[in-house]
Structure formats: structure tokens, C-alpha cells
Short mmCIF file of C-alpha atoms in Angstrom, two decimals:
data_model
loop_
_atom_site.label_atom_id
_atom_site.label_comp_id
_atom_site.label_asym_id
_atom_site.label_seq_id
_atom_site.Cartn_x
_atom_site.Cartn_y
_atom_site.Cartn_z
CA MET A 1 4.50 12.06 -13.66
CA SER A 2 2.79 12.57 -17.01
CA PRO A 3 -0.93 11.74 -17.36
CA TYR A 4 0.06 8.50 -19.13
CA GLU A 5 2.43 7.53 -16.30
CA LEU A 6 -0.27 8.33 -13.75
CA TRP A 7 -2.65 6.06 -15.64
CA ILE A 8 -0.05 3.25 -15.68
CA SER A 9 0.43 3.58 -11.92
CA PHE A 10 -3.33 3.56 -11.31
CA TYR A 11 -3.81 0.61 -13.67
CA THR A 12 -1.05 -1.30 -11.85
CA MET A 13 -2.73 -0.87 -8.46
CA MET A 14 -6.14 -1.74 -9.86
CA ARG A 15 -4.90 -4.76 -11.81
CA LYS A 16 -2.98 -6.10 -8.83
CA ASP A 17 -6.09 -6.04 -6.68
CA VAL A 18 -8.36 -7.52 -9.32
CA VAL A 19 -5.91 -10.39 -9.88
CA ARG A 20 -5.95 -10.98 -6.11
CA LEU A 21 -9.78 -10.89 -6.03
CA PHE A 22 -10.06 -13.64 -8.62
CA ARG A 23 -7.18 -15.66 -7.17
CA ILE A 24 -9.00 -15.97 -3.84
CA TRP A 25 -12.55 -15.92 -5.23
CA VAL A 26 -13.73 -18.36 -2.55
CA GLN A 27 -12.98 -15.69 0.05
CA THR A 28 -13.98 -12.63 -1.98
CA PHE A 29 -17.04 -13.57 -4.04
CA LEU A 30 -18.57 -16.71 -2.58
CA PRO A 31 -19.49 -15.62 0.99
CA SER A 32 -21.85 -12.85 -0.15
CA VAL A 33 -23.46 -15.17 -2.70
CA ILE A 34 -24.20 -17.75 0.00
CA THR A 35 -25.37 -15.18 2.58
CA SER A 36 -27.64 -13.46 0.08
CA SER A 37 -29.12 -16.79 -1.02
CA LEU A 38 -29.99 -17.47 2.62
CA TYR A 39 -31.55 -14.03 2.98
CA PHE A 40 -33.61 -14.54 -0.17
CA LEU A 41 -34.68 -17.95 1.06
CA ILE A 42 -35.64 -16.89 4.59
CA PHE A 43 -36.80 -13.28 4.26
CA GLY A 44 -38.09 -13.51 0.72
CA THR A 45 -39.58 -16.95 0.30
CA VAL A 46 -40.39 -18.15 3.86
CA LEU A 47 -41.26 -14.92 5.71
CA GLY A 48 -41.99 -12.77 2.67
CA SER A 49 -45.13 -14.71 1.77
CA ARG A 50 -46.59 -13.79 5.20
CA ILE A 51 -45.59 -10.11 4.93
CA GLY A 52 -47.46 -9.56 1.69
CA GLN A 53 -46.87 -6.34 -0.25
CA MET A 54 -44.61 -3.36 0.46
CA GLN A 55 -44.61 -0.16 -1.61
CA GLY A 56 -47.01 -1.84 -4.00
CA VAL A 57 -44.85 -4.89 -4.82
CA ASN A 58 -44.46 -8.31 -3.22
CA TYR A 59 -41.92 -8.48 -0.42
CA MET A 60 -39.37 -10.55 -2.36
CA THR A 61 -39.23 -7.94 -5.12
CA PHE A 62 -39.04 -5.18 -2.50
CA VAL A 63 -36.14 -6.74 -0.62
CA VAL A 64 -33.92 -7.42 -3.69
CA PRO A 65 -32.45 -3.87 -4.02
CA GLY A 66 -31.67 -3.78 -0.31
CA LEU A 67 -29.85 -7.10 -0.37
CA VAL A 68 -27.88 -6.18 -3.47
CA MET A 69 -26.96 -2.92 -1.75
CA LEU A 70 -25.95 -4.82 1.40
CA ALA A 71 -23.53 -6.94 -0.66
CA ILE A 72 -22.07 -3.87 -2.39
CA VAL A 73 -21.60 -1.97 0.88
CA THR A 74 -19.92 -4.78 2.83
CA ASN A 75 -17.68 -5.94 -0.01
CA ALA A 76 -16.51 -2.50 -1.10
CA TYR A 77 -15.79 -1.55 2.51
CA SER A 78 -13.97 -4.70 3.56
CA ASN A 79 -11.92 -4.84 0.37
CA SER A 80 -10.28 -1.46 0.68
CA SER A 81 -9.94 -1.58 4.47
CA PHE A 82 -8.35 -5.03 4.47
CA THR A 83 -6.18 -4.56 1.38
CA PHE A 84 -4.73 -1.34 2.74
CA PHE A 85 -4.27 -2.70 6.26
CA GLN A 86 -2.66 -5.88 4.97
CA SER A 87 -0.20 -3.98 2.80
CA LYS A 88 0.84 -1.65 5.61
CA PHE A 89 0.81 -4.12 8.51
CA PHE A 90 1.52 -7.72 7.48
CA MET A 91 4.03 -7.35 4.69
CA ARG A 92 4.72 -3.65 4.59
CA SER A 93 4.37 -3.89 0.80
CA ILE A 94 2.81 -0.40 0.90
CA ASP A 95 6.43 0.79 0.86
CA GLU A 96 6.55 -0.26 -2.80
CA ILE A 97 4.13 2.56 -3.56
CA LEU A 98 5.42 5.02 -0.97
CA VAL A 99 8.94 5.03 -2.43
CA SER A 100 7.56 5.56 -5.94
CA PRO A 101 6.48 8.88 -7.47
CA THR A 102 2.81 7.84 -7.21
CA PRO A 103 1.06 10.83 -5.55
CA PRO A 104 -1.27 10.36 -2.53
CA TRP A 105 -4.46 11.08 -4.48
CA LEU A 106 -3.59 8.35 -6.97
CA MET A 107 -2.89 5.91 -4.13
CA ILE A 108 -6.43 6.59 -2.91
CA ALA A 109 -7.82 6.01 -6.40
CA GLY A 110 -5.83 2.78 -6.75
CA PHE A 111 -6.89 1.25 -3.46
CA VAL A 112 -10.50 2.36 -3.85
CA SER A 113 -10.78 0.98 -7.39
CA GLY A 114 -10.42 -2.59 -6.14
CA GLY A 115 -13.19 -2.02 -3.59
CA VAL A 116 -15.50 -0.52 -6.21
CA ILE A 117 -14.90 -3.39 -8.63
CA ARG A 118 -15.44 -6.03 -5.96
CA GLY A 119 -18.58 -4.28 -4.67
CA VAL A 120 -20.14 -3.99 -8.12
CA LEU A 121 -19.17 -7.54 -9.14
CA VAL A 122 -20.58 -9.10 -5.97
CA GLY A 123 -23.69 -6.90 -6.27
CA THR A 124 -24.17 -8.20 -9.82
CA LEU A 125 -23.83 -11.80 -8.62
CA VAL A 126 -26.42 -11.22 -5.88
CA LEU A 127 -28.73 -9.62 -8.44
CA LEU A 128 -28.39 -12.66 -10.69
CA ILE A 129 -29.27 -14.91 -7.75
CA SER A 130 -32.30 -12.76 -6.98
CA ILE A 131 -33.59 -13.47 -10.49
CA PHE A 132 -33.66 -17.13 -9.57
CA PHE A 133 -35.63 -16.44 -6.37
CA THR A 134 -38.04 -13.95 -7.93
CA GLY A 135 -38.74 -16.32 -10.82
CA LEU A 136 -37.59 -13.82 -13.49
CA ARG A 137 -40.15 -11.28 -12.24
CA LEU A 138 -37.51 -8.80 -11.11
CA ALA A 139 -38.67 -5.22 -11.58
CA VAL A 140 -36.32 -2.77 -13.32
CA ALA A 141 -37.63 0.80 -13.60
CA ASN A 142 -34.42 2.60 -14.60
CA MET A 143 -31.21 0.69 -15.35
CA LEU A 144 -29.15 3.89 -15.43
CA VAL A 145 -30.18 4.79 -11.87
CA ILE A 146 -29.39 1.25 -10.71
CA LEU A 147 -25.91 1.40 -12.25
CA LEU A 148 -25.26 4.91 -10.98
CA PHE A 149 -26.23 4.07 -7.41
CA ALA A 150 -24.35 0.76 -7.46
CA ILE A 151 -21.11 2.48 -8.48
CA LEU A 152 -21.55 5.51 -6.21
CA THR A 153 -22.40 3.31 -3.22
CA ALA A 154 -19.36 1.11 -3.85
CA LEU A 155 -17.26 4.28 -4.11
CA VAL A 156 -18.57 5.72 -0.83
CA PHE A 157 -17.90 2.54 1.12
CA ALA A 158 -14.58 1.78 -0.51
CA LEU A 159 -13.49 5.28 0.55
CA ALA A 160 -14.86 4.74 4.06
CA GLY A 161 -13.08 1.38 4.25
CA LEU A 162 -9.84 3.06 3.24
CA VAL A 163 -10.16 5.53 6.15
CA ASN A 164 -10.63 2.51 8.42
CA GLY A 165 -7.61 0.77 6.88
CA VAL A 166 -5.43 3.84 7.39
CA TYR A 167 -6.48 4.27 11.02
CA ALA A 168 -6.45 0.60 12.06
CA LYS A 169 -3.48 -0.43 14.17
CA THR A 170 -4.54 -4.05 14.72
CA ILE A 171 -6.65 -6.57 12.82
CA ASP A 172 -9.42 -5.92 15.37
CA GLY A 173 -9.49 -2.33 14.18
CA ILE A 174 -10.55 -3.65 10.77
CA ASN A 175 -13.37 -5.80 12.18
CA ILE A 176 -14.83 -3.45 14.81
CA VAL A 177 -16.31 -0.87 12.45
CA PRO A 178 -18.07 -3.34 10.09
CA THR A 179 -19.49 -5.28 13.03
CA PHE A 180 -20.56 -2.50 15.36
CA VAL A 181 -21.17 0.41 12.99
CA LEU A 182 -21.65 -0.71 9.40
CA GLN A 183 -23.93 -3.68 9.94
CA PRO A 184 -26.40 -1.88 12.25
CA MET A 185 -26.43 1.06 9.82
CA VAL A 186 -27.23 -1.22 6.91
CA TYR A 187 -29.96 -3.17 8.74
CA LEU A 188 -31.55 0.03 10.11
CA GLY A 189 -31.21 1.87 6.80
CA GLY A 190 -34.21 0.26 5.16
CA VAL A 191 -32.84 -2.92 3.60
CA PHE A 192 -35.79 -4.98 4.82
CA TYR A 193 -38.53 -2.35 5.22
CA SER A 194 -39.88 0.97 3.99
CA ILE A 195 -39.40 4.02 6.19
CA HIS A 196 -43.20 4.50 6.08
CA SER A 197 -43.63 1.40 8.22
CA LEU A 198 -41.65 3.05 11.05
CA PRO A 199 -43.00 5.31 13.83
CA GLN A 200 -42.31 9.02 13.31
CA ALA A 201 -39.43 9.17 15.87
CA ALA A 202 -37.65 6.23 14.23
CA ARG A 203 -37.97 7.94 10.85
CA TYR A 204 -35.99 10.93 12.09
CA VAL A 205 -33.23 8.57 13.26
CA THR A 206 -33.23 6.92 9.84
CA TYR A 207 -32.75 10.29 8.14
CA ILE A 208 -29.26 10.60 9.68
CA ASN A 209 -28.26 7.18 8.38
CA PRO A 210 -26.46 7.57 5.02
CA ILE A 211 -27.34 4.00 4.03
CA PHE A 212 -30.98 5.03 3.88
CA TYR A 213 -30.25 7.44 1.03
CA LEU A 214 -28.29 4.83 -0.91
CA ILE A 215 -30.93 2.14 -0.61
CA ASN A 216 -33.62 4.68 -1.40
CA GLY A 217 -32.01 5.68 -4.71
CA PHE A 218 -31.14 2.11 -5.59
CA ARG A 219 -34.68 0.94 -4.86
CA TYR A 220 -36.03 3.72 -7.05
CA GLY A 221 -34.01 2.27 -9.94
CA PHE A 222 -35.74 -1.08 -9.48
CA LEU A 223 -39.25 -0.18 -8.38
CA GLY A 224 -39.70 3.37 -9.66
CA VAL A 225 -40.85 4.48 -6.19
CA ALA A 226 -38.84 5.88 -3.30
CA ASP A 227 -39.31 7.16 0.25
CA ILE A 228 -37.61 10.48 -0.59
CA PRO A 229 -36.79 12.29 -3.88
CA LEU A 230 -33.88 10.93 -5.91
CA TRP A 231 -31.99 14.23 -5.95
CA VAL A 232 -31.79 14.18 -2.13
CA SER A 233 -30.13 10.75 -2.25
CA LEU A 234 -27.70 11.91 -4.95
CA THR A 235 -26.82 15.06 -3.01
CA VAL A 236 -26.10 13.12 0.20
CA LEU A 237 -24.05 10.58 -1.75
CA SER A 238 -22.00 13.26 -3.52
CA GLY A 239 -21.37 15.06 -0.23
CA LEU A 240 -20.15 11.84 1.36
CA ILE A 241 -17.81 11.12 -1.56
CA VAL A 242 -16.24 14.59 -1.44
CA ALA A 243 -15.83 14.44 2.37
CA LEU A 244 -14.30 10.96 2.32
CA ILE A 245 -11.87 11.80 -0.50
CA ALA A 246 -10.74 14.86 1.49
CA ILE A 247 -10.24 12.82 4.68
CA ASN A 248 -8.31 10.09 2.86
CA TRP A 249 -6.15 12.59 1.02
CA TYR A 250 -5.27 14.37 4.26
CA LEU A 251 -4.45 11.13 6.09
CA ILE A 252 -2.34 9.58 3.34
CA ARG A 253 -0.54 12.82 2.52
CA LYS A 254 0.36 13.20 6.19
CA GLY A 255 1.40 9.57 6.27
CA LEU A 256 -0.78 8.77 9.27
CA GLY A 257 -0.23 5.15 10.18
CA LEU A 258 2.08 4.83 7.18
CA LYS A 259 5.12 6.88 8.03
CA GLN A 260 6.77 7.21 11.43
CA MET W 1 26.22 17.39 -8.81
CA ASN W 2 25.42 15.58 -5.60
CA ALA W 3 23.18 12.54 -5.73
CA LEU W 4 22.18 13.24 -2.13
CA THR W 5 22.45 16.44 -0.13
CA ILE W 6 21.33 16.48 3.49
CA ASN W 7 21.40 19.60 5.63
CA ASP W 8 20.88 19.69 9.40
CA LEU W 9 18.47 16.75 9.34
CA LYS W 10 16.68 16.06 12.61
CA LYS W 11 14.24 13.37 13.56
CA THR W 12 12.56 12.83 16.89
CA TYR W 13 10.02 10.00 17.01
CA SER W 14 6.66 10.41 18.75
CA ASN W 15 7.96 8.38 21.72
CA GLY W 16 10.68 11.00 22.26
CA VAL W 17 13.57 8.99 20.81
CA VAL W 18 15.99 11.28 18.99
CA ALA W 19 17.13 9.32 15.93
CA LEU W 20 18.93 12.12 14.07
CA SER W 21 20.22 15.29 15.63
CA GLY W 22 21.46 17.61 12.91
CA VAL W 23 22.95 15.35 10.24
CA SER W 24 24.54 16.95 7.18
CA LEU W 25 25.88 14.80 4.38
CA ALA W 26 26.67 15.02 0.68
CA ILE W 27 27.11 12.07 -1.67
CA PRO W 28 28.58 12.96 -5.07
CA GLU W 29 27.06 11.48 -8.21
CA GLY W 30 28.67 8.18 -9.15
CA ASP W 31 30.00 7.51 -5.66
CA PHE W 32 29.85 4.22 -3.77
CA PHE W 33 29.20 5.56 -0.29
CA ALA W 34 29.14 3.49 2.89
CA LEU W 35 27.11 4.75 5.85
CA LEU W 36 28.18 2.79 8.87
CA GLY W 37 27.06 2.80 12.45
CA PRO W 38 26.01 0.56 15.31
CA ASN W 39 22.40 -0.63 15.68
CA GLY W 40 20.09 2.27 16.47
CA ALA W 41 22.57 4.89 15.25
CA GLY W 42 20.06 6.44 12.82
CA LYS W 43 21.06 4.86 9.49
CA THR W 44 17.66 3.42 8.65
CA THR W 45 15.89 6.61 9.76
CA LEU W 46 18.10 8.67 7.44
CA ILE W 47 17.38 6.30 4.56
CA GLY W 48 13.66 6.20 5.40
CA ILE W 49 13.43 9.99 5.26
CA THR W 50 15.30 10.11 1.95
CA ALA W 51 13.04 7.47 0.40
CA GLY W 52 9.79 8.97 1.70
CA LEU W 53 9.02 6.32 4.31
CA VAL W 54 9.68 8.43 7.42
CA ASN W 55 8.61 12.02 8.16
CA LYS W 56 11.47 14.26 9.21
CA THR W 57 11.28 16.71 12.09
CA SER W 58 13.39 19.41 10.39
CA GLY W 59 16.20 19.92 7.89
CA THR W 60 16.38 19.49 4.14
CA VAL W 61 17.06 16.52 1.88
CA SER W 62 17.62 16.74 -1.88
CA VAL W 63 18.11 13.99 -4.43
CA PHE W 64 19.95 15.27 -7.49
CA ASP W 65 18.94 18.79 -6.34
CA TYR W 66 15.25 17.88 -6.12
CA ASP W 67 14.01 18.72 -2.63
CA ILE W 68 12.04 15.76 -1.24
CA ASP W 69 9.37 18.12 0.15
CA ARG W 70 8.94 20.42 -2.82
CA ARG W 71 9.57 17.94 -5.66
CA PRO W 72 8.93 14.52 -4.06
CA GLU W 73 7.85 12.87 -7.30
CA LYS W 74 11.00 13.97 -9.17
CA ALA W 75 13.24 12.90 -6.27
CA ARG W 76 11.62 9.45 -6.01
CA THR W 77 11.81 8.82 -9.75
CA LEU W 78 15.61 8.92 -9.42
CA LEU W 79 15.75 6.61 -6.40
CA GLY W 80 15.80 2.87 -5.88
CA LEU W 81 15.55 1.41 -2.38
CA VAL W 82 16.49 -2.00 -1.05
CA GLY W 83 15.14 -1.91 2.47
CA GLN W 84 16.36 -3.78 5.50
CA GLU W 85 13.19 -5.88 5.92
CA ILE W 86 11.68 -8.20 3.33
CA ASN W 87 8.63 -6.22 2.26
CA PHE W 88 6.92 -7.82 -0.70
CA ASN W 89 3.76 -9.89 -0.89
CA PRO W 90 4.94 -13.50 -0.44
CA PHE W 91 1.96 -14.80 -2.44
CA GLU W 92 3.00 -12.95 -5.59
CA ASN W 93 5.66 -14.25 -7.90
CA PRO W 94 8.93 -12.37 -8.52
CA ILE W 95 8.09 -11.27 -12.05
CA ASP W 96 4.82 -9.68 -10.89
CA ILE W 97 6.52 -7.99 -7.93
CA VAL W 98 9.14 -6.40 -10.17
CA VAL W 99 6.71 -5.51 -13.00
CA ASN W 100 4.22 -3.97 -10.55
CA GLN W 101 7.00 -1.89 -9.02
CA ALA W 102 7.78 -0.57 -12.49
CA GLY W 103 4.09 0.26 -12.87
CA TYR W 104 4.16 2.53 -9.82
CA TYR W 105 6.81 4.54 -11.65
CA GLY W 106 4.59 4.80 -14.71
CA ILE W 107 6.50 2.23 -16.76
CA PRO W 108 4.11 0.26 -19.02
CA ARG W 109 4.06 -3.54 -18.82
CA LYS W 110 5.39 -4.00 -22.37
CA VAL W 111 8.58 -2.23 -21.25
CA ALA W 112 8.59 -3.53 -17.68
CA ILE W 113 8.24 -7.26 -18.42
CA PRO W 114 11.42 -7.70 -20.54
CA ARG W 115 13.30 -5.41 -18.16
CA ALA W 116 12.16 -7.43 -15.13
CA GLU W 117 13.07 -10.70 -16.86
CA ARG W 118 16.55 -9.38 -17.60
CA LEU W 119 17.07 -8.17 -14.02
CA LEU W 120 15.87 -11.44 -12.53
CA ALA W 121 18.15 -13.36 -14.90
CA ASP W 122 21.11 -11.13 -14.01
CA LEU W 123 20.48 -11.83 -10.34
CA GLY W 124 20.13 -15.58 -10.84
CA LEU W 125 16.37 -15.74 -10.35
CA ALA W 126 15.24 -16.53 -13.90
CA ASP W 127 14.03 -20.03 -13.04
CA LYS W 128 12.13 -18.73 -9.99
CA ALA W 129 10.46 -15.82 -11.78
CA ARG W 130 7.02 -17.42 -11.85
CA GLU W 131 7.02 -19.25 -8.53
CA GLN W 132 5.44 -17.83 -5.40
CA SER W 133 8.05 -15.64 -3.74
CA ARG W 134 7.44 -17.21 -0.33
CA THR W 135 9.18 -20.32 -1.64
CA LEU W 136 12.41 -18.40 -2.26
CA SER W 137 15.39 -18.77 0.06
CA GLY W 138 16.56 -15.80 2.17
CA GLY W 139 19.29 -14.94 -0.31
CA MET W 140 16.90 -15.12 -3.25
CA LYS W 141 14.48 -12.78 -1.49
CA ARG W 142 17.29 -10.27 -1.01
CA ARG W 143 18.19 -10.49 -4.70
CA LEU W 144 14.55 -10.07 -5.64
CA MET W 145 14.51 -6.84 -3.64
CA ILE W 146 17.53 -5.62 -5.58
CA ALA W 147 15.82 -6.44 -8.89
CA ARG W 148 12.71 -4.58 -7.72
CA ALA W 149 14.76 -1.52 -6.74
CA LEU W 150 16.49 -1.41 -10.12
CA VAL W 151 13.46 -1.79 -12.38
CA ASN W 152 12.87 1.96 -12.65
CA GLU W 153 16.52 2.38 -13.69
CA PRO W 154 17.36 4.70 -10.79
CA ARG W 155 20.40 6.97 -10.77
CA PHE W 156 20.76 6.53 -7.01
CA LEU W 157 20.45 3.17 -5.29
CA ILE W 158 20.09 2.90 -1.52
CA LEU W 159 20.93 -0.44 0.06
CA ASP W 160 20.02 -0.80 3.72
CA GLU W 161 21.84 -3.89 4.97
CA PRO W 162 21.04 -5.83 1.80
CA THR W 163 23.13 -8.86 2.68
CA ALA W 164 21.86 -9.52 6.20
CA GLY W 165 21.47 -13.28 6.55
CA VAL W 166 23.00 -14.05 3.14
CA ASP W 167 25.75 -16.67 2.93
CA VAL W 168 29.29 -15.71 1.97
CA GLU W 169 29.21 -16.97 -1.61
CA LEU W 170 25.94 -15.26 -2.47
CA ARG W 171 27.08 -12.09 -0.73
CA ARG W 172 30.22 -11.99 -2.87
CA GLY W 173 28.08 -12.44 -5.98
CA MET W 174 25.81 -9.59 -4.96
CA TRP W 175 28.73 -7.26 -4.31
CA GLU W 176 30.19 -8.13 -7.69
CA TYR W 177 26.88 -7.26 -9.35
CA LEU W 178 26.56 -3.98 -7.44
CA SER W 179 30.17 -3.04 -8.13
CA GLY W 180 29.42 -3.48 -11.82
CA LEU W 181 26.44 -1.14 -11.55
CA SER W 182 28.54 1.40 -9.69
CA ALA W 183 31.23 1.20 -12.36
CA ARG W 184 28.56 2.08 -14.94
CA GLY W 185 27.75 5.31 -13.08
CA LEU W 186 25.04 4.34 -10.58
CA THR W 187 25.42 6.15 -7.24
CA VAL W 188 25.19 3.71 -4.34
CA LEU W 189 24.55 4.37 -0.66
CA LEU W 190 25.20 1.27 1.39
CA THR W 191 24.68 0.48 5.03
CA THR W 192 26.12 -2.78 6.24
CA HIS W 193 27.54 -4.46 9.30
CA TYR W 194 30.07 -6.32 7.12
CA LEU W 195 32.78 -3.70 7.41
CA GLU W 196 35.42 -5.58 5.47
CA GLU W 197 33.16 -5.42 2.42
CA ALA W 198 32.44 -1.73 2.88
CA GLU W 199 36.23 -1.30 3.09
CA GLN W 200 36.69 -2.95 -0.29
CA LEU W 201 33.71 -1.44 -2.11
CA ALA W 202 33.17 2.13 -0.93
CA LYS W 203 35.01 5.23 -2.13
CA HIS W 204 33.63 7.37 0.68
CA VAL W 205 32.51 6.43 4.15
CA ALA W 206 30.62 8.12 6.97
CA ILE W 207 30.16 6.76 10.45
CA ILE W 208 27.02 7.72 12.31
CA ASN W 209 26.50 7.21 16.03
CA LYS W 210 23.64 8.34 18.27
CA GLY W 211 22.12 10.39 15.45
CA GLN W 212 25.28 12.31 14.56
CA ILE W 213 27.92 11.89 11.87
CA ILE W 214 31.18 11.38 13.72
CA VAL W 215 33.45 10.87 10.73
CA ASN W 216 33.02 11.51 7.01
CA GLY W 217 35.66 11.25 4.33
CA THR W 218 37.28 9.12 1.67
CA MET W 219 37.93 5.51 2.57
CA GLN W 220 41.68 6.19 2.52
CA ASP W 221 41.29 9.10 4.96
CA VAL W 222 39.22 7.03 7.35
CA LEU W 223 41.52 4.02 7.10
CA ALA W 224 44.46 6.34 7.78
CA MET W 225 42.96 6.87 11.23
CA HIS W 226 43.91 3.27 11.98
CA ASP W 227 46.93 3.35 14.27
CA GLY W 228 47.79 -0.34 13.84
CA ASP W 229 48.30 -1.04 17.48
CA GLY W 230 44.70 -1.35 18.66
CA ALA W 231 44.22 -3.88 21.38
CA ALA W 232 42.59 -7.16 20.55
CA GLU W 233 38.98 -7.34 21.77
CA ASN W 234 38.25 -10.63 23.55
CA GLY W 235 41.15 -12.17 21.71
CA PHE W 236 39.92 -11.00 18.27
CA ARG W 237 41.11 -8.29 15.92
CA GLY W 238 39.11 -7.03 12.94
CA GLY W 239 40.11 -5.34 9.68
CA ARG W 240 41.39 -1.77 9.57
CA LEU W 241 37.95 -0.19 9.06
CA GLU W 242 36.50 -2.35 11.79
CA GLU W 243 39.19 -1.18 14.24
CA VAL W 244 38.53 2.48 13.35
CA PHE W 245 34.79 1.96 13.62
CA LEU W 246 35.04 0.34 17.05
CA ARG W 247 37.37 2.98 18.36
CA LEU W 248 35.24 5.92 17.10
CA THR W 249 31.88 4.55 18.18
CA ALA W 250 33.25 3.56 21.57
CA GLU W 251 34.78 7.01 22.09
CA LYS W 252 31.57 8.75 21.28
#
């Protein structure tokens, strides 16, 4: 395929998923908006006033980057895992792509693009809601860093979701990882607290949690302060992206779960 | 040139089932080729390997001399597949299904949309083009799959039991359409359980049983194997090809 034909194939996969996202917006966009509003209400407004300040800002301002990140992570992950699983399991419409000249790496890009777009869009919606709860006092230290970390985080978790979608043999296989792995990782990665408020032993555990590095970089973009240097977060994120692309490429090229 | 060349193709599934045990086959360009066999004979596995949906165990497969391992993208560009199972998203409408399929082949929407509209009209689906495909009847779904397989203008069309569950009138219409395509030079590989139609349509026929080709030749050669005095089975007698098919598959 020529570069133009590759672009058309990629655009087709991306467009198809974006059309689906907006067609079922009640299922794709609304749940995170409602959940985040509840988080802002309970953790920010009700409990936050008792917590006081964290990293030099009030708790509501502190918790915003973490909650936006939470929305990006869960939406990017579930989008690519479910879309891929659905197309290979329920309707077998994945065959439409498998019989075409679309190469495996482009299939990865196509499926992941929908996850990235959904993650960033939902993250933006949650950010807009946070403005309402923070009374327009939302801190923004570096918009470029915010955008960079939003996109890279969505990419990491869309890729991770795709691995899950490829491996899953039942619908339970799609739900187990988000419930038992992803959610604990997100909650223990520093969404609601700074690592400095943890005992030393717990900090070491946090250092092996990739979510910590994402939230750290993202929070730096908002507050201008971070638990660890920004370059460390970017290095971990880049390493994860490379590793996940390699795993996905290997799995899809081999046809694991796709071809008998 | 051959549209399809298969050499010593073997496939053993992970559960140990041997689906193909050394199949060799050649389909000349422009042929209408019928691949017949009882359920579980290996027809769909052979087609799946050719189309890139099933991994082979060993052997080689080439589409217009493009090896499916070394030049998979080239081989697939020349192929169109109508699978046995309905495999499109029922919540999408036919025009989107066909246009998206063109997109996977790198065909831009401005080219794909008029082409898809023409194909859907040719197959009698023009008035259903923008309705959800789950509302289509069984026969319409089959025709939609044919339109989808033709949107990349393949030189080699594979039809895996495309008329299963389609009523007689619609089936006749579909065969007429496919015969027209074949007459214009499209190579067709057909698997079907309607042997009387294979008898009328195909120039060449191969019968596969238990993963092996047991007969392969022109339709006249295979029909010549009919001795005319086969015993009626449960009071019924089929067409000539059906009698040959039953005798060969029973013997093997």
C-alpha cells in the first residue's frame, strides 16, 4: 500500500470508531462526566474543605489533574479493549480488516486512535466540569505539558487496552483487568494524594506503579510542582509506549486470538 | 497465470484436528471453480488460509503469483471474500459497511461512495443502503456481503456458501449476477452445497473430503464419472454431479 492508501485505511478505522463514539455518547461520554462530578462534589467540596492544602494548593485544585487523568486512563483503556473484543468476538467484523491489505501495525494505530480520541475528549469534559467546581480558579502552569501528558497517557492505556482485547476470550476477560488491576493502580498512583503523605515503604511501592508517573507529569502541567522530575515521568511513559506497541505488533502479526 | 496456486497445504488445529493434509490446487485466471465437499471436509479452512483468516501449518499459497506469506498485502489487494457467516456490524448501514471496506484497501471515500452505491443498486439493495443492516432479511445480508467483497474490484472472488439460507428466486438472481461477473473476467472460487447450481455454473470442479482433494478436473470430466445407474438413496436421486459427489465421498 502507498503512504496515501495507508492513510486512507487508518482514517477509515479512526472515523468508524469516532462515529460510533458519538452515536452512543450516553454510554461513552456521559458516565465519566457523572462519576467525576460526584468525585468533585464529595472529595473536593465536602471532604476537601477538611483536608486543607496539599502541595501548596487547596485540595480541590490538587485533585483536578488526578481526576482528569482517571477519566483519560479508564476511557482510553476500555475503548480499545472493548472495540477490539467486540469486533473479533460478537460480530467477527475484524475479518473485514484481516482480509484487506491493511498491515498489522496500522491495525494497531487504527484501534488505538479511537481510544486516544475518547480518552482526550472525556478528559477535556472532566476538566471543563472541574472549572465549575473550582470556581474558575483552576491552576494551569504549562498547557503544553498538560496536552502532552493527556495524549501520551491516552496512548499508553489505549495500547494496554488493545493487549487486553486481543487476549480476552470472554467478556469477563475485558472486565477483570480494569476492575482488579487498573482501578487499584489508579487509586494508589496518587490521584487523591501526594506521595509525600505516604510512609517510606508505601512510596517504594508507588514507584513501581506507572500511573504515578503519568499523574505526576500531568499534575506538574497544572500546578508547576511534582513529586519527581518531569523527565523521569516522560522516560517511563515513552518506555511503556514502545513496549506496548511491540507486544501488540507481535500479537496481531501472529494472529493470536484472531486467527485459528 | 493462475489466480490461485496451492502446494501441499497442511493445517492441523491446536486441538489436533487435521483439516487439510497436503492439498494442492490450481485455479486458472478467469475460471469459475467449484470446491465441493461434505461438512468438515476442509473447504472453509482452505479459504480462510487463502484470505488470511487462518494460519497454515505448512505448504504454500499464491494469489496471482503473490505468495501470501511473502507478499500478503499484494495478494489480499487482489482478493474479495464472501464468508460463510454474516460478519458485519449490524448497527451500521450497508453503505457505511461497503465504503469502510473500501477504506481498508486504501480507496478514498470520494471513489468508494459512488462505487458502493452502484454495487448496492446492482444487488437490489439501493433502497436499504441507509437503514441499519440488522433490519435486512437473510438474503439481503448475503447480497450485502457480496457488495462488500466487490468494492475493492478484486480479480479473484471467493464465495464460501454464499447462498446458504437464501430462497430459490433470490439464489437464482445472485447466480445470474455472479455469472455476469465471471463472464467479464473475474475468477470465482465457489463452495456450495447446492450441487445442481455448481454443475451449471462452474467450468472446473474439485471435491475435497477429510482434508484431501479426491477429484479435480473440468466439469465435463467429473460429470463423465457418472455411470447413470446409481441406486436411489432413500427413494431419491440427485443430479449427475450430486450422484458423483455422493459416490466419491462415500468411497473415501
